[in-house]
XYZ file of C-alpha atoms in Angstrom:
473
model
C -0.073 0.014 -0.091
C 3.070 2.226 0.702
C 4.443 3.197 -2.651
C 7.865 4.089 -1.156
C 7.804 0.363 0.065
C 6.567 -0.696 -3.106
C 9.294 1.042 -4.847
C 12.076 -0.302 -2.630
C 10.766 -3.976 -3.158
C 10.789 -3.836 -6.909
C 14.238 -2.446 -6.865
C 15.289 -5.009 -4.525
C 13.919 -7.610 -6.505
C 15.468 -6.275 -9.687
C 18.769 -5.451 -8.683
C 19.557 -7.218 -5.222
C 19.334 -10.681 -6.502
C 22.058 -10.272 -9.030
C 24.310 -8.676 -6.556
C 23.953 -11.766 -4.436
C 24.284 -14.300 -7.036
C 27.642 -12.597 -8.528
C 29.209 -11.689 -5.575
C 32.619 -13.050 -4.090
C 30.713 -14.398 -1.246
C 28.706 -16.565 -3.578
C 31.522 -18.294 -5.351
C 31.056 -21.642 -3.327
C 27.591 -21.888 -4.243
C 27.537 -20.293 -7.953
C 26.075 -23.011 -9.663
C 23.105 -23.409 -7.421
C 22.493 -19.892 -6.938
C 22.547 -19.202 -10.809
C 20.030 -22.276 -11.340
C 17.834 -20.637 -8.455
C 17.816 -17.350 -10.153
C 17.264 -18.633 -13.684
C 13.930 -20.405 -12.101
C 12.361 -17.237 -11.000
C 13.791 -14.669 -13.329
C 11.266 -14.261 -15.226
C 8.822 -13.711 -12.784
C 10.896 -10.550 -11.097
C 10.470 -7.294 -11.983
C 12.662 -5.835 -14.706
C 14.411 -2.617 -15.684
C 11.099 -1.437 -17.334
C 9.454 -2.060 -14.066
C 11.939 -0.304 -12.054
C 11.954 2.547 -14.147
C 8.265 2.855 -14.019
C 8.146 2.877 -10.534
C 10.744 5.672 -10.375
C 8.503 7.743 -12.639
C 5.503 7.018 -10.232
C 7.334 8.391 -7.339
C 7.827 11.674 -9.379
C 4.344 11.524 -10.536
C 3.042 11.349 -6.845
C 5.636 14.099 -5.985
C 4.215 16.481 -8.704
C 0.334 15.722 -8.345
C 0.318 16.022 -4.430
C 3.067 18.917 -4.355
C 5.314 16.434 -2.123
C 8.593 17.405 -0.648
C 11.403 15.049 -2.056
C 13.444 15.538 1.177
C 9.993 14.320 3.019
C 9.667 11.427 0.553
C 13.140 10.185 1.176
C 12.509 10.167 4.839
C 9.270 8.347 4.656
C 6.749 11.096 5.092
C 4.021 12.320 2.290
C 3.903 15.835 3.276
C 3.275 19.200 1.410
C 4.934 22.242 2.906
C 3.078 23.596 5.661
C 0.375 21.042 5.598
C -0.481 17.997 7.479
C 0.658 14.813 5.984
C -1.646 13.327 3.362
C -0.758 9.841 4.421
C 0.569 8.592 7.457
C 2.027 4.813 7.002
C 1.778 2.426 10.043
C 5.634 1.762 9.260
C 7.766 4.747 8.544
C 10.536 3.566 6.071
C 12.780 6.054 4.430
C 14.591 5.586 0.937
C 18.172 5.227 0.352
C 20.780 7.159 -0.924
C 21.023 4.569 -3.851
C 17.099 4.638 -4.389
C 17.053 8.474 -4.421
C 19.933 8.499 -7.057
C 18.059 5.842 -9.195
C 14.891 7.889 -9.118
C 17.170 10.950 -10.273
C 18.812 9.092 -12.804
C 15.844 7.946 -14.520
C 14.728 11.571 -14.937
C 18.587 12.540 -16.119
C 18.479 10.114 -18.759
C 15.218 11.422 -20.116
C 16.624 15.350 -19.936
C 14.238 16.014 -17.050
C 16.666 18.218 -14.957
C 13.623 19.611 -12.933
C 13.222 16.315 -11.259
C 17.045 14.917 -11.347
C 18.478 17.811 -9.438
C 15.945 17.343 -6.527
C 16.303 13.705 -6.390
C 20.011 13.719 -7.012
C 20.601 16.403 -4.369
C 19.029 14.131 -1.849
C 21.093 11.312 -2.860
C 24.345 13.336 -2.691
C 23.065 14.461 0.887
C 22.553 10.901 2.087
C 25.757 9.500 0.275
C 27.756 12.271 2.089
C 26.395 10.880 5.724
C 27.260 7.254 4.772
C 30.658 8.169 3.108
C 33.250 5.438 3.980
C 30.658 2.703 4.642
C 29.972 0.209 2.218
C 26.255 -1.284 1.580
C 26.532 -4.325 -0.740
C 23.058 -3.420 -2.561
C 24.256 0.018 -3.592
C 24.825 0.265 -7.300
C 25.733 3.849 -7.036
C 28.276 5.985 -4.917
C 28.731 9.587 -3.716
C 30.737 10.066 -6.929
C 28.098 8.988 -9.300
C 25.373 11.284 -7.608
C 27.758 14.438 -7.629
C 28.723 13.714 -11.292
C 25.107 13.414 -12.399
C 24.185 16.552 -10.419
C 26.829 18.510 -11.912
C 25.946 17.917 -15.358
C 22.380 18.607 -14.515
C 22.811 22.017 -12.901
C 25.062 22.649 -16.084
C 22.121 21.777 -18.299
C 19.983 23.997 -16.178
C 22.339 27.014 -16.510
C 23.908 26.912 -13.175
C 27.426 26.791 -13.966
C 29.055 28.072 -10.733
C 27.250 25.228 -8.832
C 28.159 22.427 -11.509
C 32.067 23.495 -10.864
C 31.530 23.597 -7.235
C 29.942 20.066 -7.529
C 32.735 18.788 -10.043
C 35.567 20.000 -7.764
C 33.772 18.115 -4.584
C 34.014 15.084 -7.223
C 37.606 15.586 -7.641
C 38.388 15.642 -3.863
C 37.096 11.739 -3.895
C 38.555 10.572 -7.543
C 41.385 13.234 -8.591
C 42.515 11.218 -11.405
C 39.250 11.286 -13.244
C 40.226 13.187 -16.485
C 36.654 13.548 -17.905
C 35.433 15.763 -14.745
C 38.788 17.340 -14.879
C 37.924 18.828 -18.412
C 34.417 19.524 -17.102
C 36.013 21.916 -14.268
C 38.312 23.423 -16.864
C 35.328 23.986 -19.327
C 32.990 25.488 -16.390
C 35.772 27.798 -15.336
C 36.411 29.263 -18.591
C 32.480 29.719 -19.135
C 32.582 31.407 -15.840
C 35.567 33.604 -16.636
C 34.275 34.343 -20.362
C 30.632 35.209 -19.238
C 29.280 32.773 -22.121
C 27.596 30.590 -19.783
C 23.859 30.228 -19.683
C 22.448 32.148 -16.878
C 20.595 30.425 -13.983
C 16.880 30.561 -14.028
C 14.194 28.816 -12.271
C 13.684 25.122 -13.292
C 10.332 24.657 -14.984
C 8.506 21.337 -14.277
C 8.051 19.468 -17.529
C 4.426 20.005 -18.613
C 3.572 16.064 -19.532
C -0.420 16.766 -19.289
C -1.646 16.818 -23.003
C -4.628 19.290 -21.837
C -4.042 22.646 -20.601
C -5.405 21.801 -17.384
C -2.775 20.671 -15.436
C -2.785 23.314 -12.446
C -6.987 22.572 -12.062
C -6.374 18.741 -12.139
C -3.588 18.677 -9.539
C -5.438 21.178 -6.985
C -8.591 18.762 -7.486
C -6.415 15.745 -6.569
C -4.954 17.541 -3.438
C -8.746 18.299 -2.141
C -9.271 16.522 0.967
C -12.159 13.977 0.501
C -13.273 15.631 -2.486
C -14.889 19.068 -1.930
C -17.923 19.325 -4.112
C -18.271 23.164 -4.585
C -21.143 25.566 -4.244
C -24.349 23.435 -4.961
C -24.600 21.762 -1.853
C -27.950 23.219 -0.979
C -29.519 21.456 -3.947
C -27.826 18.167 -3.470
C -29.561 15.299 -1.640
C -29.505 11.536 -0.660
C -32.614 9.340 -1.254
C -33.627 5.631 -1.743
C -34.398 5.297 -5.389
C -36.450 2.351 -7.023
C -36.434 3.981 -10.520
C -39.855 2.176 -11.137
C -37.938 -1.170 -11.223
C -39.296 -4.305 -9.553
C -35.698 -5.036 -9.269
C -35.197 -2.568 -6.522
C -38.383 -2.663 -4.673
C -37.393 -4.747 -2.031
C -33.970 -3.197 -1.689
C -33.998 0.306 -3.074
C -30.672 1.792 -4.359
C -28.851 4.386 -2.071
C -28.272 7.554 -4.353
C -26.222 10.439 -3.453
C -26.799 13.335 -5.711
C -23.131 14.717 -6.448
C -23.841 17.174 -8.836
C -26.504 18.577 -10.957
C -24.492 19.829 -14.088
C -23.229 17.757 -14.936
C -25.307 15.378 -13.620
C -23.138 12.734 -11.461
C -24.595 10.353 -8.867
C -23.137 8.184 -6.340
C -24.679 4.756 -5.536
C -23.463 3.504 -2.215
C -23.251 -0.322 -1.591
C -23.861 -0.821 -5.348
C -21.562 -4.309 -4.900
C -20.708 -6.579 -2.267
C -17.445 -7.663 -1.068
C -17.917 -10.968 -2.277
C -18.732 -9.823 -5.849
C -16.027 -7.432 -5.765
C -13.599 -10.198 -5.031
C -15.302 -12.296 -7.649
C -14.596 -9.917 -10.280
C -10.900 -8.961 -9.562
C -10.227 -12.766 -9.377
C -11.841 -13.174 -12.901
C -9.927 -10.116 -14.249
C -6.538 -10.766 -12.576
C -5.115 -13.268 -14.994
C -6.080 -11.294 -18.150
C -4.900 -7.704 -16.878
C -3.044 -5.936 -19.950
C -1.586 -2.209 -20.216
C -4.371 -0.120 -20.804
C -4.606 1.614 -24.320
C -6.193 4.972 -25.299
C -7.658 6.159 -28.542
C -5.039 7.877 -30.889
C -6.877 8.704 -34.159
C -8.208 5.257 -35.620
C -5.886 3.638 -33.581
C -5.534 2.579 -30.116
C -2.070 2.656 -28.239
C -0.081 3.002 -24.719
C 0.278 6.375 -23.328
C 2.089 7.835 -20.458
C -0.976 9.987 -19.574
C -3.037 6.544 -18.868
C -1.033 4.155 -16.755
C -3.081 1.357 -15.598
C -3.854 -2.194 -16.422
C -7.158 -3.356 -17.665
C -9.287 -6.579 -18.713
C -12.478 -6.953 -20.204
C -15.343 -9.391 -18.945
C -17.991 -10.810 -20.925
C -21.597 -11.299 -18.999
C -21.191 -15.138 -19.946
C -17.917 -14.953 -17.604
C -19.779 -15.503 -14.528
C -23.354 -15.236 -12.864
C -21.858 -11.989 -10.906
C -21.171 -10.111 -14.227
C -24.782 -10.894 -15.254
C -26.207 -9.776 -12.050
C -24.121 -6.859 -12.155
C -25.556 -5.841 -15.594
C -29.152 -6.294 -14.328
C -28.383 -3.920 -11.234
C -26.851 -1.268 -13.838
C -30.038 -1.816 -15.865
C -32.265 -0.958 -12.825
C -30.693 1.901 -11.438
C -29.707 3.847 -14.567
C -32.915 2.860 -16.806
C -30.611 1.956 -19.520
C -29.973 -1.242 -21.738
C -26.025 -2.162 -20.616
C -26.024 -5.133 -22.762
C -23.939 -5.464 -25.942
C -24.061 -4.301 -28.566
C -25.791 -1.310 -26.747
C -22.935 -1.144 -24.393
C -19.289 -2.285 -24.193
C -18.496 -5.260 -21.855
C -17.275 -4.560 -18.218
C -13.727 -3.074 -18.095
C -11.943 -3.889 -15.137
C -8.993 -1.638 -14.277
C -6.270 -1.695 -11.851
C -4.040 1.265 -10.771
C -0.918 0.275 -9.174
C 1.844 2.051 -8.162
C 1.357 5.821 -9.319
C -1.449 4.910 -11.757
C -3.278 7.595 -13.253
C -5.411 8.781 -16.080
C -5.123 12.531 -17.026
C -7.743 14.621 -18.012
C -10.076 12.917 -20.969
C -13.489 12.552 -21.817
C -15.258 9.333 -22.012
C -17.200 9.956 -24.968
C -15.523 10.263 -28.400
C -14.920 13.704 -29.529
C -13.967 12.787 -33.463
C -16.158 10.692 -35.632
C -12.721 8.949 -36.484
C -12.678 7.450 -33.015
C -12.399 3.762 -32.942
C -15.538 3.794 -30.704
C -17.741 4.266 -33.856
C -16.459 0.742 -35.114
C -19.226 -0.705 -32.642
C -22.004 1.076 -34.715
C -23.865 1.664 -31.717
C -23.279 5.379 -31.405
C -21.158 7.365 -28.892
C -20.866 6.602 -25.173
C -24.087 8.151 -23.554
C -23.218 7.488 -20.196
C -20.403 6.011 -17.785
C -20.920 3.826 -14.554
C -17.768 3.051 -12.554
C -17.537 0.632 -9.674
C -15.133 1.148 -7.155
C -13.920 -2.496 -6.283
C -11.361 -1.505 -3.385
C -10.700 1.285 -1.031
C -7.534 3.342 -1.036
C -5.974 5.365 2.073
C -5.166 8.729 0.270
C -5.534 9.763 -3.426
C -7.301 8.096 -6.304
C -10.265 10.662 -6.536
C -11.954 11.185 -9.593
C -11.819 14.796 -10.798
C -14.003 16.857 -12.675
C -11.982 19.328 -14.206
C -13.978 22.217 -15.946
C -16.995 21.487 -13.158
C -14.262 22.017 -10.552
C -15.087 19.094 -8.066
C -13.890 15.535 -7.161
C -15.378 12.553 -5.966
C -13.175 10.347 -3.607
C -13.013 6.559 -3.876
C -15.944 4.883 -2.014
C -15.580 1.300 -1.637
C -18.228 -0.935 -3.447
C -19.888 2.558 -4.550
C -20.822 3.279 -8.186
C -20.319 6.716 -9.749
C -22.613 7.353 -12.756
C -22.712 10.242 -15.061
C -24.201 11.295 -18.461
C -21.646 12.194 -21.218
C -23.988 13.134 -23.749
C -26.532 15.811 -23.313
C -30.085 15.013 -24.687
C -29.227 16.319 -28.230
C -26.724 14.178 -28.389
C -23.894 16.689 -28.096
C -20.989 15.612 -25.719
C -21.088 17.290 -22.417
C -18.056 19.437 -22.027
C -18.301 19.617 -18.173
C -17.679 15.757 -17.931
C -13.913 16.315 -18.598
C -12.475 14.171 -15.896
C -9.307 12.523 -14.783
C -8.226 9.608 -12.397
C -5.907 10.964 -9.586
C -2.789 8.858 -8.896
C -3.241 6.688 -5.907
C -1.027 7.915 -3.151
C -1.468 4.961 -0.758
C -3.503 1.899 -1.031
C -4.670 0.141 -4.570
C -7.273 1.192 -6.808
C -9.076 -1.315 -8.786
C -10.863 0.323 -11.705
C -7.797 1.479 -13.470
C -4.497 0.062 -12.946
C -0.716 -0.142 -13.068
C 0.525 -1.446 -16.298
C 4.064 -2.221 -15.544
C 4.036 -4.523 -12.684
C 2.778 -8.040 -14.052
C 4.821 -9.983 -11.552
C 2.404 -8.575 -8.812
C -1.127 -9.732 -10.285
C -0.733 -13.399 -9.221
C -2.355 -13.129 -5.612
C -3.567 -9.645 -4.425
C -4.699 -7.236 -6.961
C -5.230 -3.691 -5.150
C -6.878 -0.603 -6.228
C -9.360 -1.564 -8.674
C -12.421 -0.552 -10.441
C -14.944 -1.574 -13.076
C -16.308 0.615 -15.721
C -19.457 0.022 -18.008
C -19.692 2.431 -21.019
C -23.271 2.496 -22.352
C -24.091 3.436 -25.986
C -26.618 5.782 -27.699
C -28.265 3.144 -29.966
C -30.838 0.894 -27.840
C -31.569 3.722 -25.349
C -33.653 6.007 -27.612
C -36.952 5.423 -25.538
C -35.138 4.843 -22.357
C -33.448 8.457 -22.624
C -35.725 10.343 -25.167
C -34.567 13.416 -26.615
C -35.972 16.742 -25.093
C -38.197 19.158 -26.781
C -35.808 21.911 -26.249
C -32.977 21.356 -29.175
C -30.292 23.085 -26.819
C -30.808 20.447 -23.762
């Protein structure tokens, strides 16, 4: 549940085993150790998993405005704010952990993040300098070397020179760093070096709504804005015999766009059944890109599709969806149930569920656009993971076993722009609904942080949600 522990575990499983197997101490048992590693190697996380976990920590740092120094010490805190999450066991990151996160940023030219993490790595290495940790794959010299170049690329030549000189105190024979020192001195003497300016964070969000998205993600327990007086909670039968003996517990979250939360929509046993059915089939989630579908950094999750023939629980869920929404959730009028797991740092940046182009793959179903979404939370989270509606300026926290429903289209068939929404990254816990795409090795037993989505299309709903007499509606 703790992302820092998750990162440390992935790193240990990726790099710790080879350190042991190929160490001098293992020479007497080389054959047995190599054979043992060979048996489990395919199940262990790889370099892509480890780099993905490092990027996940940077994503959490950004979205929740967390201090790198705090994260390194095991604290999830914004400056001047109470902790967003207080783990039962506080475990700090090592200097080598911080170096790896900084190195991942460094390798992509992201000096905004590399400087913060490499600074922390260098500070921790300085404290332990002279002691040797078998699991470390980096050193103070490595941190200083990468940090100096990061500052150089950021335009801070004087600090790059200072760090390079510090490096030479530990390794005075390094010719490359000596040449860098001469280069930095010349740049400062001639005044031709770039002037230091505040580092700008890379804007990876594809829509121009990053600030609003992150502010909504940071709100405690999803504040809903100014319409509280018009909102209500009620027991709903929706004129359905299915709900007469056990009405749906409906909380009206927002009027425009219309968003409702149905509490206790699914039982614990049903949620576990759906997670168990989906677990073996989870694959990296894709997004529509023109007429194709592809992986994207703005959607990090794993997903699987379940037909109603997969299990009686899935059929029962379809019947429940039909009862509370009044819509027909059966294919071809709707898509199959999509089960999604957000793992470490999993998220989905601002997007619409409905197609905004006629070239969208959604139209290949020949059942029209997505008229409505129902999102079922199959697990609880300790912090983060809210669904943020960007333009409507409210967010809805994860409520275990509840279902969130909204209309994507207006009655005239046009898309509702107020439904632009995002899945905030999970800070602590594991959200089933949209999942981590990079760690297939964790899906064998327990799959946390999961949701199930049902997208209902226009065709087949003409008499269930008819047009209005007002063409603007």
